[in-house]
mmCIF file of C-alpha atoms in Angstrom:
data_model
loop_
_atom_site.group_PDB
_atom_site.id
_atom_site.type_symbol
_atom_site.label_atom_id
_atom_site.label_comp_id
_atom_site.label_asym_id
_atom_site.label_seq_id
_atom_site.Cartn_x
_atom_site.Cartn_y
_atom_site.Cartn_z
ATOM 1 C CA UNK R 212 7.526 -17.267 -15.415
ATOM 2 C CA UNK R 213 7.199 -16.734 -11.789
ATOM 3 C CA UNK R 214 8.617 -19.279 -9.476
ATOM 4 C CA UNK R 215 7.286 -20.167 -6.077
ATOM 5 C CA UNK R 216 4.183 -19.465 -4.100
ATOM 6 C CA UNK R 217 1.887 -16.878 -6.010
ATOM 7 C CA UNK R 218 0.913 -13.841 -4.259
ATOM 8 C CA UNK R 219 -2.901 -13.139 -4.382
ATOM 9 C CA UNK R 220 -4.647 -9.878 -4.256
ATOM 10 C CA UNK R 221 -8.468 -9.285 -3.832
ATOM 11 C CA UNK R 222 -11.142 -6.870 -4.442
ATOM 12 C CA UNK R 223 -14.184 -7.492 -2.813
ATOM 13 C CA UNK R 224 -15.109 -10.015 -0.231
ATOM 14 C CA UNK R 225 -15.234 -7.666 2.978
ATOM 15 C CA UNK R 226 -16.849 -8.552 6.350
ATOM 16 C CA UNK R 227 -19.902 -10.695 5.679
ATOM 17 C CA UNK R 228 -19.275 -11.685 2.213
ATOM 18 C CA UNK R 229 -19.391 -15.185 1.256
ATOM 19 C CA UNK R 230 -17.909 -15.670 -2.263
ATOM 20 C CA UNK R 231 -14.701 -13.574 -1.586
ATOM 21 C CA UNK R 232 -13.891 -16.047 1.173
ATOM 22 C CA UNK R 233 -14.380 -19.098 -1.147
ATOM 23 C CA UNK R 234 -12.035 -17.638 -3.651
ATOM 24 C CA UNK R 235 -9.467 -17.179 -1.023
ATOM 25 C CA UNK R 236 -9.790 -20.426 0.564
ATOM 26 C CA UNK R 237 -9.933 -22.488 -2.508
ATOM 27 C CA UNK R 238 -6.995 -20.708 -4.260
ATOM 28 C CA UNK R 239 -4.963 -21.322 -1.064
ATOM 29 C CA UNK R 240 -6.012 -24.847 -1.028
ATOM 30 C CA UNK R 241 -4.229 -25.516 -4.173
ATOM 31 C CA UNK R 242 -0.956 -25.078 -2.376
ATOM 32 C CA UNK R 243 0.217 -22.606 -4.890
ATOM 33 C CA UNK R 244 -0.968 -19.323 -3.722
ATOM 34 C CA UNK R 245 -1.710 -17.169 -0.483
ATOM 35 C CA UNK R 246 -3.433 -14.076 -0.150
ATOM 36 C CA UNK R 247 -1.209 -10.938 0.635
ATOM 37 C CA UNK R 248 -3.328 -8.058 0.265
ATOM 38 C CA UNK R 249 -6.779 -6.675 -0.530
ATOM 39 C CA UNK R 250 -9.208 -3.887 -1.039
ATOM 40 C CA UNK R 251 -11.984 -5.886 0.644
ATOM 41 C CA UNK R 252 -14.560 -2.906 1.098
ATOM 42 C CA UNK R 253 -14.849 0.572 -0.390
ATOM 43 C CA UNK R 254 -15.200 1.342 3.352
ATOM 44 C CA UNK R 255 -11.554 1.633 4.452
ATOM 45 C CA UNK R 256 -12.407 0.997 7.904
ATOM 46 C CA UNK R 257 -14.298 -2.209 7.007
ATOM 47 C CA UNK R 258 -11.198 -3.278 4.605
ATOM 48 C CA UNK R 259 -8.751 -2.757 7.646
ATOM 49 C CA UNK R 260 -11.188 -5.041 9.899
ATOM 50 C CA UNK R 261 -11.156 -7.776 7.113
ATOM 51 C CA UNK R 262 -7.318 -7.607 6.859
ATOM 52 C CA UNK R 263 -6.899 -7.812 10.461
ATOM 53 C CA UNK R 264 -9.212 -11.075 10.683
ATOM 54 C CA UNK R 265 -7.025 -12.317 7.970
ATOM 55 C CA UNK R 266 -3.602 -11.624 9.661
ATOM 56 C CA UNK R 267 -2.639 -9.151 6.866
ATOM 57 C CA UNK R 268 -0.281 -6.214 7.535
ATOM 58 C CA UNK R 269 -2.513 -3.188 8.102
ATOM 59 C CA UNK R 270 -0.642 -1.368 5.069
ATOM 60 C CA UNK R 271 -2.078 -3.936 2.768
ATOM 61 C CA UNK R 272 -5.825 -3.405 3.540
ATOM 62 C CA UNK R 273 -6.622 -1.071 1.042
ATOM 63 C CA UNK R 274 -9.817 1.179 0.639
ATOM 64 C CA UNK R 275 -10.116 0.794 -3.311
ATOM 65 C CA UNK R 276 -8.682 -1.097 -6.229
ATOM 66 C CA UNK R 277 -7.015 2.133 -7.250
ATOM 67 C CA UNK R 278 -5.198 2.300 -3.802
ATOM 68 C CA UNK R 279 -4.431 -1.236 -3.809
ATOM 69 C CA UNK R 280 -2.729 -1.130 -7.302
ATOM 70 C CA UNK R 281 -0.627 1.902 -6.680
ATOM 71 C CA UNK R 282 0.395 0.606 -3.131
ATOM 72 C CA UNK R 283 1.480 -2.791 -4.595
ATOM 73 C CA UNK R 284 3.273 -1.056 -7.405
ATOM 74 C CA UNK R 285 5.330 0.653 -4.807
ATOM 75 C CA UNK R 286 6.655 -2.534 -3.185
ATOM 76 C CA UNK R 287 9.561 -4.560 -4.355
ATOM 77 C CA UNK R 288 8.555 -6.736 -7.403
ATOM 78 C CA UNK R 289 9.142 -9.876 -5.225
ATOM 79 C CA UNK R 290 6.829 -8.429 -2.617
ATOM 80 C CA UNK R 291 3.818 -7.306 -4.643
ATOM 81 C CA UNK R 292 1.043 -9.222 -5.614
ATOM 82 C CA UNK R 293 1.250 -11.492 -8.777
ATOM 83 C CA UNK R 294 -2.517 -11.675 -9.565
ATOM 84 C CA UNK R 295 -5.935 -10.076 -8.526
ATOM 85 C CA UNK R 296 -9.157 -12.126 -7.889
ATOM 86 C CA UNK R 297 -12.221 -9.829 -8.594
ATOM 87 C CA UNK R 298 -14.914 -10.916 -6.242
ATOM 88 C CA UNK R 299 -17.416 -7.735 -6.342
ATOM 89 C CA UNK R 300 -20.757 -7.094 -7.613
ATOM 90 C CA UNK R 301 -21.049 -7.068 -11.592
ATOM 91 C CA UNK R 302 -20.619 -3.421 -12.148
ATOM 92 C CA UNK R 303 -17.144 -3.059 -10.579
ATOM 93 C CA UNK R 304 -15.630 -6.002 -12.596
ATOM 94 C CA UNK R 305 -14.241 -4.540 -15.747
ATOM 95 C CA UNK R 306 -12.771 -1.457 -14.009
ATOM 96 C CA UNK R 307 -10.755 -3.467 -11.855
ATOM 97 C CA UNK R 308 -9.617 -5.958 -14.272
ATOM 98 C CA UNK R 309 -8.402 -3.169 -16.682
ATOM 99 C CA UNK R 310 -6.478 -1.558 -13.704
ATOM 100 C CA UNK R 311 -4.876 -4.874 -12.777
ATOM 101 C CA UNK R 312 -3.840 -5.790 -16.385
ATOM 102 C CA UNK R 313 -2.495 -2.266 -17.471
ATOM 103 C CA UNK R 314 -0.443 -2.564 -14.157
ATOM 104 C CA UNK R 315 1.104 -5.803 -14.897
ATOM 105 C CA UNK R 316 -0.894 -8.254 -12.763
ATOM 106 C CA UNK R 317 -2.868 -11.318 -14.083
ATOM 107 C CA UNK R 318 -6.560 -11.577 -13.279
ATOM 108 C CA UNK R 319 -9.043 -13.960 -11.960
ATOM 109 C CA UNK R 320 -12.704 -12.838 -12.246
ATOM 110 C CA UNK R 321 -16.115 -13.974 -10.892
ATOM 111 C CA UNK R 322 -19.051 -14.215 -13.396
ATOM 112 C CA UNK R 323 -20.720 -12.766 -15.343
ATOM 113 C CA UNK R 324 -17.869 -10.772 -16.886
ATOM 114 C CA UNK R 325 -19.361 -7.284 -16.923
ATOM 115 C CA UNK R 326 -22.158 -5.130 -16.811
ATOM 116 C CA UNK R 327 -22.940 -5.080 -20.557
ATOM 117 C CA UNK R 328 -21.790 -6.618 -23.760
ATOM 118 C CA UNK R 329 -19.887 -3.410 -24.766
ATOM 119 C CA UNK R 330 -17.662 -3.615 -21.708
ATOM 120 C CA UNK R 331 -17.009 -6.995 -22.093
ATOM 121 C CA UNK R 332 -15.493 -6.187 -25.613
ATOM 122 C CA UNK R 333 -13.582 -3.519 -24.495
ATOM 123 C CA UNK R 334 -12.158 -5.594 -21.848
ATOM 124 C CA UNK R 335 -11.248 -8.374 -24.062
ATOM 125 C CA UNK R 336 -9.329 -6.073 -26.284
ATOM 126 C CA UNK R 337 -7.025 -5.153 -23.378
ATOM 127 C CA UNK R 338 -6.640 -8.946 -22.452
ATOM 128 C CA UNK R 339 -5.587 -10.067 -26.083
ATOM 129 C CA UNK R 340 -2.970 -7.295 -26.127
ATOM 130 C CA UNK R 341 -1.597 -8.073 -22.941
ATOM 131 C CA UNK R 342 0.822 -11.028 -21.862
ATOM 132 C CA UNK R 343 -1.261 -11.621 -18.729
ATOM 133 C CA UNK R 344 -3.605 -14.511 -17.856
ATOM 134 C CA UNK R 345 -7.490 -13.703 -17.456
ATOM 135 C CA UNK R 346 -9.515 -16.587 -15.732
ATOM 136 C CA UNK R 347 -13.171 -16.904 -14.864
ATOM 137 C CA UNK R 348 -14.838 -18.958 -12.298
ATOM 138 C CA UNK R 349 -17.564 -20.477 -14.238
ATOM 139 C CA UNK R 350 -17.407 -22.894 -11.268
ATOM 140 C CA UNK R 351 -19.117 -25.926 -12.707
ATOM 141 C CA UNK R 352 -16.598 -26.280 -15.356
ATOM 142 C CA UNK R 353 -14.291 -27.319 -12.605
ATOM 143 C CA UNK R 354 -16.475 -30.350 -11.459
ATOM 144 C CA UNK R 355 -14.883 -33.672 -11.885
ATOM 145 C CA UNK R 356 -18.284 -34.887 -13.241
ATOM 146 C CA UNK R 357 -18.444 -32.158 -15.774
ATOM 147 C CA UNK R 358 -14.903 -32.653 -17.052
ATOM 148 C CA UNK R 359 -15.622 -36.594 -17.245
ATOM 149 C CA UNK R 360 -18.815 -35.715 -19.475
ATOM 150 C CA UNK R 361 -16.564 -33.809 -21.848
ATOM 151 C CA UNK R 362 -14.001 -36.674 -21.986
ATOM 152 C CA UNK R 363 -16.885 -39.078 -22.702
ATOM 153 C CA UNK R 364 -18.116 -37.022 -25.425
ATOM 154 C CA UNK R 365 -14.759 -36.518 -27.095
ATOM 155 C CA UNK R 366 -14.271 -40.344 -26.912
ATOM 156 C CA UNK R 367 -17.250 -41.004 -28.980
ATOM 157 C CA UNK R 368 -19.397 -42.660 -26.344
ATOM 158 C CA UNK R 369 -22.663 -41.325 -27.232
ATOM 159 C CA UNK R 370 -21.673 -40.795 -31.124
ATOM 160 C CA UNK R 371 -22.631 -37.495 -32.879
ATOM 161 C CA UNK R 372 -24.318 -34.929 -30.227
ATOM 162 C CA UNK R 373 -27.853 -34.226 -31.316
ATOM 163 C CA UNK R 374 -29.323 -32.192 -28.544
ATOM 164 C CA UNK R 375 -28.485 -30.986 -25.209
ATOM 165 C CA UNK R 376 -30.790 -29.704 -22.354
ATOM 166 C CA UNK R 377 -29.541 -27.538 -19.312
ATOM 167 C CA UNK R 378 -31.821 -26.751 -16.562
ATOM 168 C CA UNK R 379 -30.806 -24.641 -13.463
ATOM 169 C CA UNK R 380 -33.306 -23.781 -10.765
ATOM 170 C CA UNK R 381 -33.173 -21.969 -7.459
ATOM 171 C CA UNK R 382 -35.874 -20.841 -4.904
ATOM 172 C CA UNK R 383 -34.089 -18.427 -2.890
ATOM 173 C CA UNK R 384 -35.654 -15.447 -4.756
ATOM 174 C CA UNK R 385 -39.281 -16.860 -4.447
ATOM 175 C CA UNK R 386 -40.231 -13.726 -2.322
ATOM 176 C CA UNK R 387 -39.213 -9.978 -2.646
ATOM 177 C CA UNK R 388 -36.622 -10.519 -0.213
ATOM 178 C CA UNK R 389 -34.873 -7.633 -1.770
ATOM 179 C CA UNK R 390 -36.943 -5.216 -0.310
ATOM 180 C CA UNK R 391 -36.192 -6.641 3.398
ATOM 181 C CA UNK R 392 -32.493 -5.873 3.042
ATOM 182 C CA UNK R 393 -31.286 -9.095 2.181
ATOM 183 C CA UNK R 394 -27.684 -8.268 0.559
ATOM 184 C CA UNK R 395 -27.114 -10.605 -2.198
ATOM 185 C CA UNK R 396 -30.825 -10.099 -3.238
ATOM 186 C CA UNK R 397 -30.465 -6.308 -2.998
ATOM 187 C CA UNK R 398 -27.599 -5.805 -5.650
ATOM 188 C CA UNK R 399 -28.546 -8.800 -7.815
ATOM 189 C CA UNK R 400 -31.947 -7.771 -8.364
ATOM 190 C CA UNK R 401 -30.887 -4.059 -9.170
ATOM 191 C CA UNK R 402 -29.987 -3.035 -12.752
ATOM 192 C CA UNK R 403 -27.360 -0.604 -11.625
ATOM 193 C CA UNK R 404 -25.226 -3.321 -10.309
ATOM 194 C CA UNK R 405 -26.188 -6.352 -12.060
ATOM 195 C CA UNK R 406 -26.569 -5.005 -15.603
ATOM 196 C CA UNK R 407 -29.555 -5.720 -17.992
ATOM 197 C CA UNK R 408 -29.932 -9.217 -16.606
ATOM 198 C CA UNK R 409 -31.077 -10.805 -13.212
ATOM 199 C CA UNK R 410 -31.294 -14.398 -13.240
ATOM 200 C CA UNK R 411 -30.373 -14.766 -16.839
ATOM 201 C CA UNK R 412 -27.147 -13.130 -15.787
ATOM 202 C CA UNK R 413 -26.619 -14.881 -12.407
ATOM 203 C CA UNK R 414 -27.202 -18.474 -13.211
ATOM 204 C CA UNK R 415 -28.126 -18.378 -17.044
ATOM 205 C CA UNK R 416 -24.530 -17.596 -17.952
ATOM 206 C CA UNK R 417 -23.522 -20.757 -16.247
ATOM 207 C CA UNK R 418 -25.863 -22.840 -18.091
ATOM 208 C CA UNK R 419 -25.042 -21.198 -21.311
ATOM 209 C CA UNK R 420 -21.344 -21.506 -20.669
ATOM 210 C CA UNK R 421 -21.776 -25.346 -19.764
ATOM 211 C CA UNK R 422 -23.829 -25.969 -23.077
ATOM 212 C CA UNK R 423 -21.406 -24.406 -25.270
ATOM 213 C CA UNK R 424 -18.505 -26.251 -23.500
ATOM 214 C CA UNK R 425 -19.933 -29.385 -23.860
ATOM 215 C CA UNK R 426 -21.225 -29.261 -27.285
ATOM 216 C CA UNK R 427 -18.023 -27.612 -28.592
ATOM 217 C CA UNK R 428 -19.403 -25.430 -30.947
ATOM 218 C CA UNK R 429 -21.071 -21.731 -30.538
ATOM 219 C CA UNK R 430 -24.709 -21.051 -30.334
ATOM 220 C CA UNK R 431 -25.851 -19.326 -33.855
ATOM 221 C CA UNK R 432 -29.275 -18.172 -32.824
ATOM 222 C CA UNK R 433 -31.841 -18.294 -30.176
ATOM 223 C CA UNK R 434 -35.324 -17.389 -29.198
ATOM 224 C CA UNK R 435 -35.873 -16.489 -25.317
ATOM 225 C CA UNK R 436 -38.884 -15.758 -22.942
ATOM 226 C CA UNK R 437 -37.021 -13.853 -20.161
ATOM 227 C CA UNK R 438 -39.718 -13.069 -17.359
ATOM 228 C CA UNK R 439 -40.397 -11.562 -14.070
ATOM 229 C CA UNK R 440 -42.572 -13.923 -12.142
ATOM 230 C CA UNK R 441 -42.431 -12.450 -8.598
ATOM 231 C CA UNK R 442 -44.794 -9.220 -8.848
ATOM 232 C CA UNK R 443 -42.857 -5.907 -8.047
ATOM 233 C CA UNK R 444 -39.437 -7.235 -9.006
ATOM 234 C CA UNK R 445 -37.541 -5.178 -11.047
ATOM 235 C CA UNK R 446 -35.305 -7.649 -13.153
ATOM 236 C CA UNK R 447 -36.012 -11.122 -14.402
ATOM 237 C CA UNK R 448 -36.168 -14.038 -12.332
ATOM 238 C CA UNK R 449 -36.827 -16.659 -14.853
ATOM 239 C CA UNK R 450 -35.926 -17.496 -18.567
ATOM 240 C CA UNK R 451 -36.672 -20.349 -21.062
ATOM 241 C CA UNK R 452 -34.545 -20.441 -24.162
ATOM 242 C CA UNK R 453 -34.139 -22.351 -27.344
ATOM 243 C CA UNK R 454 -30.754 -22.540 -28.886
ATOM 244 C CA UNK R 455 -29.484 -23.626 -32.376
ATOM 245 C CA UNK R 456 -25.880 -24.301 -32.743
ATOM 246 C CA UNK R 457 -23.482 -23.533 -35.544
ATOM 247 C CA UNK R 458 -23.276 -27.295 -36.249
ATOM 248 C CA UNK R 459 -26.910 -28.110 -36.173
ATOM 249 C CA UNK R 460 -27.153 -29.170 -32.408
ATOM 250 C CA UNK R 461 -30.443 -28.006 -30.827
ATOM 251 C CA UNK R 462 -30.764 -27.074 -27.145
ATOM 252 C CA UNK R 463 -33.166 -26.164 -24.435
ATOM 253 C CA UNK R 464 -31.936 -24.096 -21.665
ATOM 254 C CA UNK R 465 -34.134 -23.358 -18.775
ATOM 255 C CA UNK R 466 -33.348 -21.079 -15.496
ATOM 256 C CA UNK R 467 -35.113 -19.735 -12.671
ATOM 257 C CA UNK R 468 -34.495 -18.471 -8.943
ATOM 258 C CA UNK R 469 -38.066 -18.057 -7.847
ATOM 259 C CA UNK R 470 -38.928 -21.642 -8.044
ATOM 260 C CA UNK R 471 -40.440 -22.842 -4.690
ATOM 261 C CA UNK R 472 -38.600 -25.546 -3.104
ATOM 262 C CA UNK R 473 -35.341 -25.615 -4.954
ATOM 263 C CA UNK R 474 -32.136 -24.658 -3.328
ATOM 264 C CA UNK R 475 -29.702 -25.277 -5.971
ATOM 265 C CA UNK R 476 -30.288 -27.715 -8.799
ATOM 266 C CA UNK R 477 -28.281 -27.766 -11.994
ATOM 267 C CA UNK R 478 -29.165 -30.641 -14.341
ATOM 268 C CA UNK R 479 -27.591 -31.477 -17.694
ATOM 269 C CA UNK R 480 -28.641 -34.177 -20.569
ATOM 270 C CA UNK R 481 -26.382 -34.393 -23.585
ATOM 271 C CA UNK R 482 -27.899 -36.885 -26.230
ATOM 272 C CA UNK R 483 -26.079 -38.490 -29.431
ATOM 273 C CA UNK R 484 -26.632 -40.837 -31.925
ATOM 274 C CA UNK R 485 -25.502 -43.586 -29.602
ATOM 275 C CA UNK R 486 -26.990 -42.614 -26.116
ATOM 276 C CA UNK R 487 -27.241 -39.793 -23.598
ATOM 277 C CA UNK R 488 -25.419 -38.793 -20.557
ATOM 278 C CA UNK R 489 -27.163 -37.198 -17.612
ATOM 279 C CA UNK R 490 -25.642 -35.510 -14.854
ATOM 280 C CA UNK R 491 -26.779 -33.287 -11.749
ATOM 281 C CA UNK R 492 -24.902 -31.083 -9.148
ATOM 282 C CA UNK R 493 -27.286 -33.038 -6.479
ATOM 283 C CA UNK R 494 -25.590 -36.325 -7.166
ATOM 284 C CA UNK R 495 -22.112 -34.894 -8.606
ATOM 285 C CA UNK R 496 -20.240 -38.103 -8.530
ATOM 286 C CA UNK R 497 -22.300 -39.982 -10.806
ATOM 287 C CA UNK R 498 -22.945 -39.763 -14.557
ATOM 288 C CA UNK R 499 -25.768 -41.766 -16.185
ATOM 289 C CA UNK R 500 -25.075 -43.242 -19.525
ATOM 290 C CA UNK R 501 -28.437 -44.305 -21.303
ATOM 291 C CA UNK R 502 -28.644 -46.213 -24.583
ATOM 292 C CA UNK R 503 -31.833 -47.780 -25.992
ATOM 293 C CA UNK R 504 -31.346 -50.975 -24.038
ATOM 294 C CA UNK R 505 -29.223 -50.307 -21.226
ATOM 295 C CA UNK R 506 -28.206 -47.997 -18.210
ATOM 296 C CA UNK R 507 -24.899 -47.519 -17.162
ATOM 297 C CA UNK R 508 -23.711 -45.664 -13.856
ATOM 298 C CA UNK R 509 -20.309 -43.985 -14.306
ATOM 299 C CA UNK R 510 -18.880 -43.269 -10.851
ATOM 300 C CA UNK R 511 -16.664 -40.122 -10.664
ATOM 301 C CA UNK R 512 -13.479 -40.030 -8.262
ATOM 302 C CA UNK R 513 -12.664 -36.544 -6.842
ATOM 303 C CA UNK R 514 -9.632 -35.506 -5.208
ATOM 304 C CA UNK R 515 -8.748 -35.135 -1.548
ATOM 305 C CA UNK R 516 -8.145 -31.790 -0.250
ATOM 306 C CA UNK R 517 -8.827 -30.089 3.219
ATOM 307 C CA UNK R 518 -11.623 -27.771 2.605
ATOM 308 C CA UNK R 519 -12.763 -27.705 6.366
ATOM 309 C CA UNK R 520 -12.986 -24.039 6.608
ATOM 310 C CA UNK R 521 -14.491 -23.179 3.429
ATOM 311 C CA UNK R 522 -17.168 -25.707 3.741
ATOM 312 C CA UNK R 523 -18.605 -23.661 6.421
ATOM 313 C CA UNK R 524 -19.676 -21.022 3.867
ATOM 314 C CA UNK R 525 -21.281 -23.352 1.458
ATOM 315 C CA UNK R 526 -24.750 -21.690 0.559
ATOM 316 C CA UNK R 527 -27.912 -24.030 0.736
ATOM 317 C CA UNK R 528 -28.037 -26.810 -1.924
ATOM 318 C CA UNK R 529 -23.945 -26.530 -2.381
ATOM 319 C CA UNK R 530 -21.634 -29.292 -1.325
ATOM 320 C CA UNK R 531 -18.029 -29.913 -1.309
ATOM 321 C CA UNK R 532 -17.892 -30.520 -5.042
ATOM 322 C CA UNK R 533 -18.657 -26.799 -5.644
ATOM 323 C CA UNK R 534 -15.667 -26.050 -3.681
ATOM 324 C CA UNK R 535 -13.438 -28.653 -5.541
ATOM 325 C CA UNK R 536 -14.630 -26.861 -8.905
ATOM 326 C CA UNK R 537 -13.190 -23.706 -7.525
ATOM 327 C CA UNK R 538 -10.069 -25.373 -6.458
ATOM 328 C CA UNK R 539 -9.702 -27.186 -10.076
ATOM 329 C CA UNK R 540 -9.956 -23.832 -11.787
ATOM 330 C CA UNK R 541 -7.757 -21.978 -9.610
ATOM 331 C CA UNK R 542 -5.067 -24.925 -10.017
ATOM 332 C CA UNK R 543 -5.169 -24.432 -13.817
ATOM 333 C CA UNK R 544 -5.178 -20.444 -13.479
ATOM 334 C CA UNK R 545 -1.992 -20.494 -11.255
ATOM 335 C CA UNK R 546 -0.300 -23.228 -13.366
ATOM 336 C CA UNK R 547 -0.962 -20.834 -16.431
ATOM 337 C CA UNK R 548 0.867 -18.291 -14.565
ATOM 338 C CA UNK R 549 3.652 -20.426 -13.518
ATOM 339 C CA UNK R 550 4.009 -21.993 -17.275
ATOM 340 C CA UNK R 551 3.206 -18.719 -18.889
ATOM 341 C CA UNK R 552 0.707 -20.509 -21.125
ATOM 342 C CA UNK R 553 -3.150 -20.547 -21.689
ATOM 343 C CA UNK R 554 -5.070 -22.327 -19.257
ATOM 344 C CA UNK R 555 -7.486 -24.846 -20.002
ATOM 345 C CA UNK R 556 -10.428 -23.105 -18.233
ATOM 346 C CA UNK R 557 -13.104 -20.577 -18.734
ATOM 347 C CA UNK R 558 -11.421 -17.401 -20.053
ATOM 348 C CA UNK R 559 -12.225 -13.809 -21.518
ATOM 349 C CA UNK R 560 -13.847 -15.306 -24.669
ATOM 350 C CA UNK R 561 -16.161 -17.362 -22.407
ATOM 351 C CA UNK R 562 -17.112 -14.314 -20.604
ATOM 352 C CA UNK R 563 -17.661 -12.219 -23.612
ATOM 353 C CA UNK R 564 -19.960 -14.819 -25.059
ATOM 354 C CA UNK R 565 -21.983 -14.850 -21.743
ATOM 355 C CA UNK R 566 -22.780 -11.176 -21.864
ATOM 356 C CA UNK R 567 -23.570 -11.473 -25.600
ATOM 357 C CA UNK R 568 -26.036 -14.434 -24.562
ATOM 358 C CA UNK R 569 -27.676 -12.017 -22.013
ATOM 359 C CA UNK R 570 -28.323 -9.246 -24.160
ATOM 360 C CA UNK R 571 -29.458 -11.239 -27.162
ATOM 361 C CA UNK R 572 -31.871 -13.224 -25.020
ATOM 362 C CA UNK R 573 -33.322 -10.092 -23.699
ATOM 363 C CA UNK R 574 -33.681 -8.888 -27.103
ATOM 364 C CA UNK R 575 -35.478 -11.910 -28.446
ATOM 365 C CA UNK R 576 -37.793 -11.864 -25.461
ATOM 366 C CA UNK R 577 -38.924 -8.206 -26.111
ATOM 367 C CA UNK R 578 -39.333 -9.169 -29.875
ATOM 368 C CA UNK R 579 -40.834 -12.427 -29.597
ATOM 369 C CA UNK R 580 -38.351 -13.732 -32.223
ATOM 370 C CA UNK R 581 -35.298 -15.627 -33.161
ATOM 371 C CA UNK R 582 -31.981 -13.592 -33.098
ATOM 372 C CA UNK R 583 -28.413 -14.426 -34.350
ATOM 373 C CA UNK R 584 -25.463 -14.226 -31.938
#
């Protein structure tokens, strides 16, 4: 058990990065963590620049995660970081996580977990054999509205679940902006950095994770159509999937990042024997409960926290609830470190399931048939 403020290290999040700063600011917004070090960029000068901007000692702005782990281990135990936040492109996640866990540090990792399923399995073995916490930022799982949907389902509000629909659409990849040097598009559409999946990995894993979480069961098999809609792109930008669960529930999952006019639209519909629950991140504080003869709007209360600085970083189509989702996940992760108990949040199993989903969806699309998970 660790007492007091937890010390945060970070890999990624260098000058101009967005998600790294969101990790840092939302973790600190819990009042339970403070950034003390980072390997913000593989360019040591850029890492030093970022560390200086954040007011860190120059000796704790490292040029690589290997250098950071070595440097932190050389410090007295009371001074070194307690956990590592991984905010790099996908292909660097596993190596950083393995090194951190094997060196005695807890890990919070951005999604998707890895570059392929085998990497995910290898990492899971290390997590399972360690005594350290491993969390993942499937951010929508921290939304107050999503937590309320889960509560309503478990209370029997909609009866037995029969069907779930998840739809996640964006329009930012409607053109070949990766060819114009757009940083985020460039690595997310390059299989060397993103892995086999493009959109199916970037936002498809969010939708898949949400669907398994709300149903409370695993997908047994799926059939998928994974596509490239924008001519010249090297990796998928659209996917439509039918899912069959182990408990008989059926689902549809549709994701796309070449949907002109969309910013960030994530819609969830869960249908049961007594009614259905509808929620969208575009109106995150309202859940619609529909039965055959009535409509009820369920208002969601969100906690208050100062996220003024982080709010300036929000990409198009995201609001303050997105940041609060991060805060909730970090709060639970940090509590799990303090109490040395499993956190009620996405973990290594969610990450492994996400990688399995990516590979099976692509396999199904190539063979035009159902495949088992």
